[in-house]
Short mmCIF file of C-alpha atoms in Angstrom, two decimals:
data_model
loop_
_atom_site.label_atom_id
_atom_site.label_comp_id
_atom_site.label_asym_id
_atom_site.label_seq_id
_atom_site.Cartn_x
_atom_site.Cartn_y
_atom_site.Cartn_z
CA MET G 1 111.21 58.37 66.71
CA ALA G 2 112.87 58.61 70.02
CA LYS G 3 110.44 59.38 72.78
CA TYR G 4 112.97 61.93 74.71
CA PRO G 5 115.95 64.19 73.23
CA LEU G 6 119.03 62.29 73.68
CA GLU G 7 119.98 64.35 76.48
CA PHE G 8 116.91 63.94 78.46
CA ASP G 9 117.08 60.02 77.67
CA LEU G 10 120.58 59.70 79.12
CA MET G 11 119.43 61.31 82.19
CA LEU G 12 116.41 59.15 82.68
CA ARG G 13 118.58 56.44 82.35
CA LEU G 14 121.09 57.66 84.83
CA PHE G 15 118.28 57.62 87.54
CA ALA G 16 117.03 54.30 86.70
CA LEU G 17 120.85 53.19 87.24
CA PHE G 18 121.23 54.60 90.20
CA TYR G 19 117.87 54.09 91.72
CA ASN G 20 118.19 50.43 91.27
CA PRO G 21 114.65 48.99 92.91
CA GLN G 22 116.83 46.21 93.98
CA GLU G 23 119.27 48.29 96.52
CA VAL G 24 118.63 50.24 99.09
CA ILE G 25 120.47 53.75 99.21
CA TYR G 26 121.53 55.18 102.38
CA VAL G 27 122.78 58.69 103.85
CA LEU G 28 126.29 58.49 104.30
CA LYS G 29 127.13 62.13 105.40
CA ARG G 30 125.29 65.91 104.88
CA THR G 31 126.87 68.98 105.36
CA TYR G 32 123.66 69.83 107.39
CA SER G 33 121.69 67.62 110.68
CA LEU G 34 118.13 67.22 110.71
CA ILE G 35 117.50 68.02 114.50
CA GLU G 36 113.91 67.26 115.76
CA ALA G 37 112.04 68.99 118.31
CA THR G 38 113.41 66.70 121.03
CA GLY G 39 116.68 67.72 120.23
CA ASP G 40 117.73 64.25 118.49
CA THR G 41 119.20 64.30 115.26
CA ALA G 42 117.86 61.82 112.28
CA LYS G 43 120.08 58.20 111.94
CA CYS G 44 119.83 55.63 109.49
CA ILE G 45 118.61 57.58 106.47
CA TRP G 46 117.39 55.59 103.54
CA ASN G 47 115.50 55.30 100.63
CA LYS G 48 114.23 52.65 97.87
CA ARG G 49 113.06 53.21 94.64
CA ASP G 50 108.94 52.10 94.24
CA SER G 51 108.56 53.45 90.39
CA LEU G 52 110.27 55.48 87.70
CA ASN G 53 107.64 56.32 84.90
CA ASP G 54 108.42 58.83 82.54
CA SER G 55 110.20 61.57 84.13
CA VAL G 56 108.35 61.18 87.49
CA LEU G 57 110.43 58.97 90.31
CA LYS G 58 108.90 57.80 93.80
CA LEU G 59 110.86 56.29 96.55
CA GLN G 60 110.13 55.17 99.79
CA GLU G 61 112.12 56.89 102.34
CA ALA G 62 112.68 56.57 106.14
CA TYR G 63 114.67 57.57 109.22
CA THR G 64 115.19 56.91 112.83
CA VAL G 65 115.31 59.01 116.01
CA GLY G 66 115.53 57.71 118.79
CA LEU G 67 113.42 54.80 119.37
CA THR G 68 110.93 56.13 116.56
CA ILE G 69 111.05 55.13 113.03
CA THR G 70 109.33 57.37 110.37
CA ASN G 71 108.44 56.48 106.85
CA TYR G 72 106.78 58.10 104.09
CA HIS G 73 106.80 58.18 100.20
CA VAL G 74 108.37 60.85 98.06
CA GLU G 75 106.96 61.73 94.31
CA ILE G 76 109.94 63.44 92.40
CA ARG G 77 109.55 65.17 89.08
CA LEU G 78 113.03 64.70 87.52
CA GLU G 79 114.31 67.37 84.70
CA GLU G 80 117.15 68.67 82.99
CA GLY G 81 119.44 71.27 84.09
CA LYS G 82 119.07 75.15 82.79
CA GLY G 83 121.72 75.60 80.95
CA ARG G 84 125.14 73.82 79.65
CA ASP G 85 126.93 71.13 81.93
CA ALA G 86 124.13 72.28 84.53
CA ALA G 87 122.83 69.36 86.68
CA PRO G 88 119.53 67.51 86.36
CA THR G 89 116.83 68.43 89.47
CA MET G 90 114.94 66.60 91.12
CA THR G 91 111.52 68.32 92.63
CA ALA G 92 110.25 65.96 95.59
CA THR G 93 107.22 66.43 97.35
CA PRO G 94 106.95 63.97 100.62
CA GLY G 95 103.87 62.29 101.25
CA GLN G 96 102.22 61.94 104.73
CA ARG G 97 104.72 60.55 107.91
CA ARG G 98 103.90 57.64 109.56
CA SER G 99 105.97 57.17 112.85
CA THR G 100 106.11 53.93 114.62
CA THR G 101 108.16 53.98 118.12
CA SER G 102 108.90 50.64 119.94
CA ILE G 103 109.48 50.52 123.42
CA GLY G 104 109.77 46.56 124.46
CA GLN G 105 107.24 44.96 122.73
CA HIS G 106 104.90 47.69 122.64
CA GLN G 107 104.55 49.64 119.34
CA ASN G 108 102.86 53.49 119.00
CA GLY G 109 101.97 54.56 115.59
CA ILE G 110 101.00 58.16 114.70
CA LEU G 111 99.95 59.16 110.84
CA SER G 112 100.87 62.85 110.36
CA ALA G 113 98.34 65.17 108.75
CA GLU G 114 101.31 67.68 107.85
CA ARG G 115 103.00 67.59 104.63
CA SER G 116 106.29 69.20 103.61
CA GLN G 117 106.99 71.35 101.13
CA PRO G 118 108.39 70.48 97.82
CA ARG G 119 112.47 71.04 97.73
CA VAL G 120 114.33 71.09 94.66
CA TYR G 121 117.63 68.98 94.61
CA ASN G 122 120.59 68.81 91.84
CA PHE G 123 122.01 65.92 91.41
CA GLN G 124 125.67 67.14 91.02
CA TYR G 125 127.83 64.08 91.22
CA TYR G 126 127.67 60.15 90.15
CA ASP G 127 130.57 57.59 90.74
CA PRO G 128 129.23 54.35 89.07
CA GLN G 129 132.34 52.50 90.57
CA LYS G 130 131.49 53.26 93.78
CA HIS G 131 127.94 53.46 93.73
CA CYS G 132 127.23 56.93 95.24
CA ALA G 133 126.22 60.10 94.44
CA VAL G 134 126.09 63.64 95.69
CA LEU G 135 122.83 65.73 96.02
CA THR G 136 122.65 69.69 96.69
CA PHE G 137 120.02 72.12 97.13
CA ASP G 138 119.47 75.74 98.07
CA ASP G 139 116.66 77.08 100.79
CA GLY G 140 117.71 80.48 100.33
CA VAL G 141 119.48 79.99 103.96
CA PRO G 142 122.87 80.28 105.57
CA PRO G 143 124.89 78.36 104.51
CA TYR G 144 122.98 78.20 100.94
CA ALA G 145 123.96 75.13 99.00
CA VAL G 146 124.08 72.20 101.13
CA CYS G 147 125.10 68.62 100.00
CA THR G 148 124.50 64.98 100.78
CA LEU G 149 126.47 62.27 99.64
CA ILE G 150 124.36 59.04 99.41
CA ALA G 151 125.54 55.28 98.15
CA HIS G 152 123.84 52.10 97.32
CA ALA G 153 123.80 49.76 100.41
CA LEU G 154 126.02 47.59 98.36
CA SER G 155 128.59 49.74 98.21
CA PRO G 156 131.64 49.25 100.49
CA LEU G 157 131.61 53.05 101.91
CA CYS G 158 128.16 52.00 103.35
CA ASP G 159 127.27 50.41 106.55
CA PRO G 160 123.96 48.73 105.78
CA LEU G 161 123.25 47.47 109.53
CA CYS G 162 122.52 51.21 110.46
CA SER G 163 123.85 50.95 113.81
CA PRO G 164 122.72 52.53 116.77
CA LEU G 165 125.76 54.91 116.79
CA TYR G 166 125.44 55.46 113.01
CA ARG G 167 128.75 55.55 112.52
CA LEU G 168 129.76 57.32 109.21
CA ALA G 169 131.49 55.42 106.73
CA PRO G 170 135.19 56.49 105.82
CA LEU G 171 135.31 59.15 102.75
CA THR G 172 137.46 57.02 100.50
CA LEU G 173 135.67 59.05 97.21
CA ALA G 174 137.11 60.85 94.55
CA GLY G 175 138.41 64.20 95.31
CA SER G 176 135.78 65.93 93.47
CA ALA G 177 133.07 64.31 95.98
CA ILE G 178 134.81 65.31 98.80
CA GLU G 179 135.29 68.94 97.60
CA PHE G 180 131.61 68.83 97.34
CA LEU G 181 131.25 67.79 100.76
CA HIS G 182 133.10 70.69 101.81
CA GLY G 183 131.30 73.08 100.19
CA LYS G 184 134.39 74.04 97.68
CA GLN G 185 132.41 73.72 94.12
CA PHE G 186 129.25 72.97 92.83
CA ALA G 187 129.48 72.65 89.24
CA TYR G 188 127.71 69.40 87.67
CA HIS G 189 130.05 66.31 87.09
CA ARG G 190 129.21 64.47 83.85
CA PHE G 191 130.42 60.47 83.82
CA PRO G 192 130.85 57.74 81.26
CA LEU G 193 127.24 55.93 80.96
CA ASN G 194 126.54 52.74 79.00
CA VAL G 195 123.28 53.15 77.66
CA GLU G 196 122.58 49.57 76.99
CA SER G 197 122.97 48.78 80.60
CA ALA G 198 120.60 51.14 81.96
CA LYS G 199 116.53 50.23 81.30
CA HIS G 200 114.35 53.06 81.78
CA GLU G 201 110.67 51.26 83.09
#
């Protein structure tokens, strides 16, 4: 007997494929900005899988603001979408943030006691050829549903060096992903998945 229903098992295999523990995933473009109290925008935003057990995905994440790099871990609960053709959901709960500021050879580290509230993302689009995906979420404030385009470091769309200027890679994705980025549609796009090539750990 299968451990999970077929659709749920396929969803877990999808996340095992995309969130490959050997590959770093970078944020390429977002329809919103993460702006700190200093007025600086977060750059070089990336994550990497720590583990995937049953329906819980754990990631290590980091971003850079000015001379400060912030690292933290995120625990994500994976669930099927509610309704036919609805996107799978990812309820992400961040842990404590550790920030390190480097000036010359000197470093100063701060461990934040503040924890962010969980956020529910929708895994809206996946392109297995270009190794990229589109996530959306709705916090209930304008512009309501917003988008994030993420891709593997090995993807030709991505700049794995995360240059100081944080140049956004050219958007040569399929038209559907571009429509997501322009906020024109938010329907879940299914895709062919070779279940034999996916290993759920």
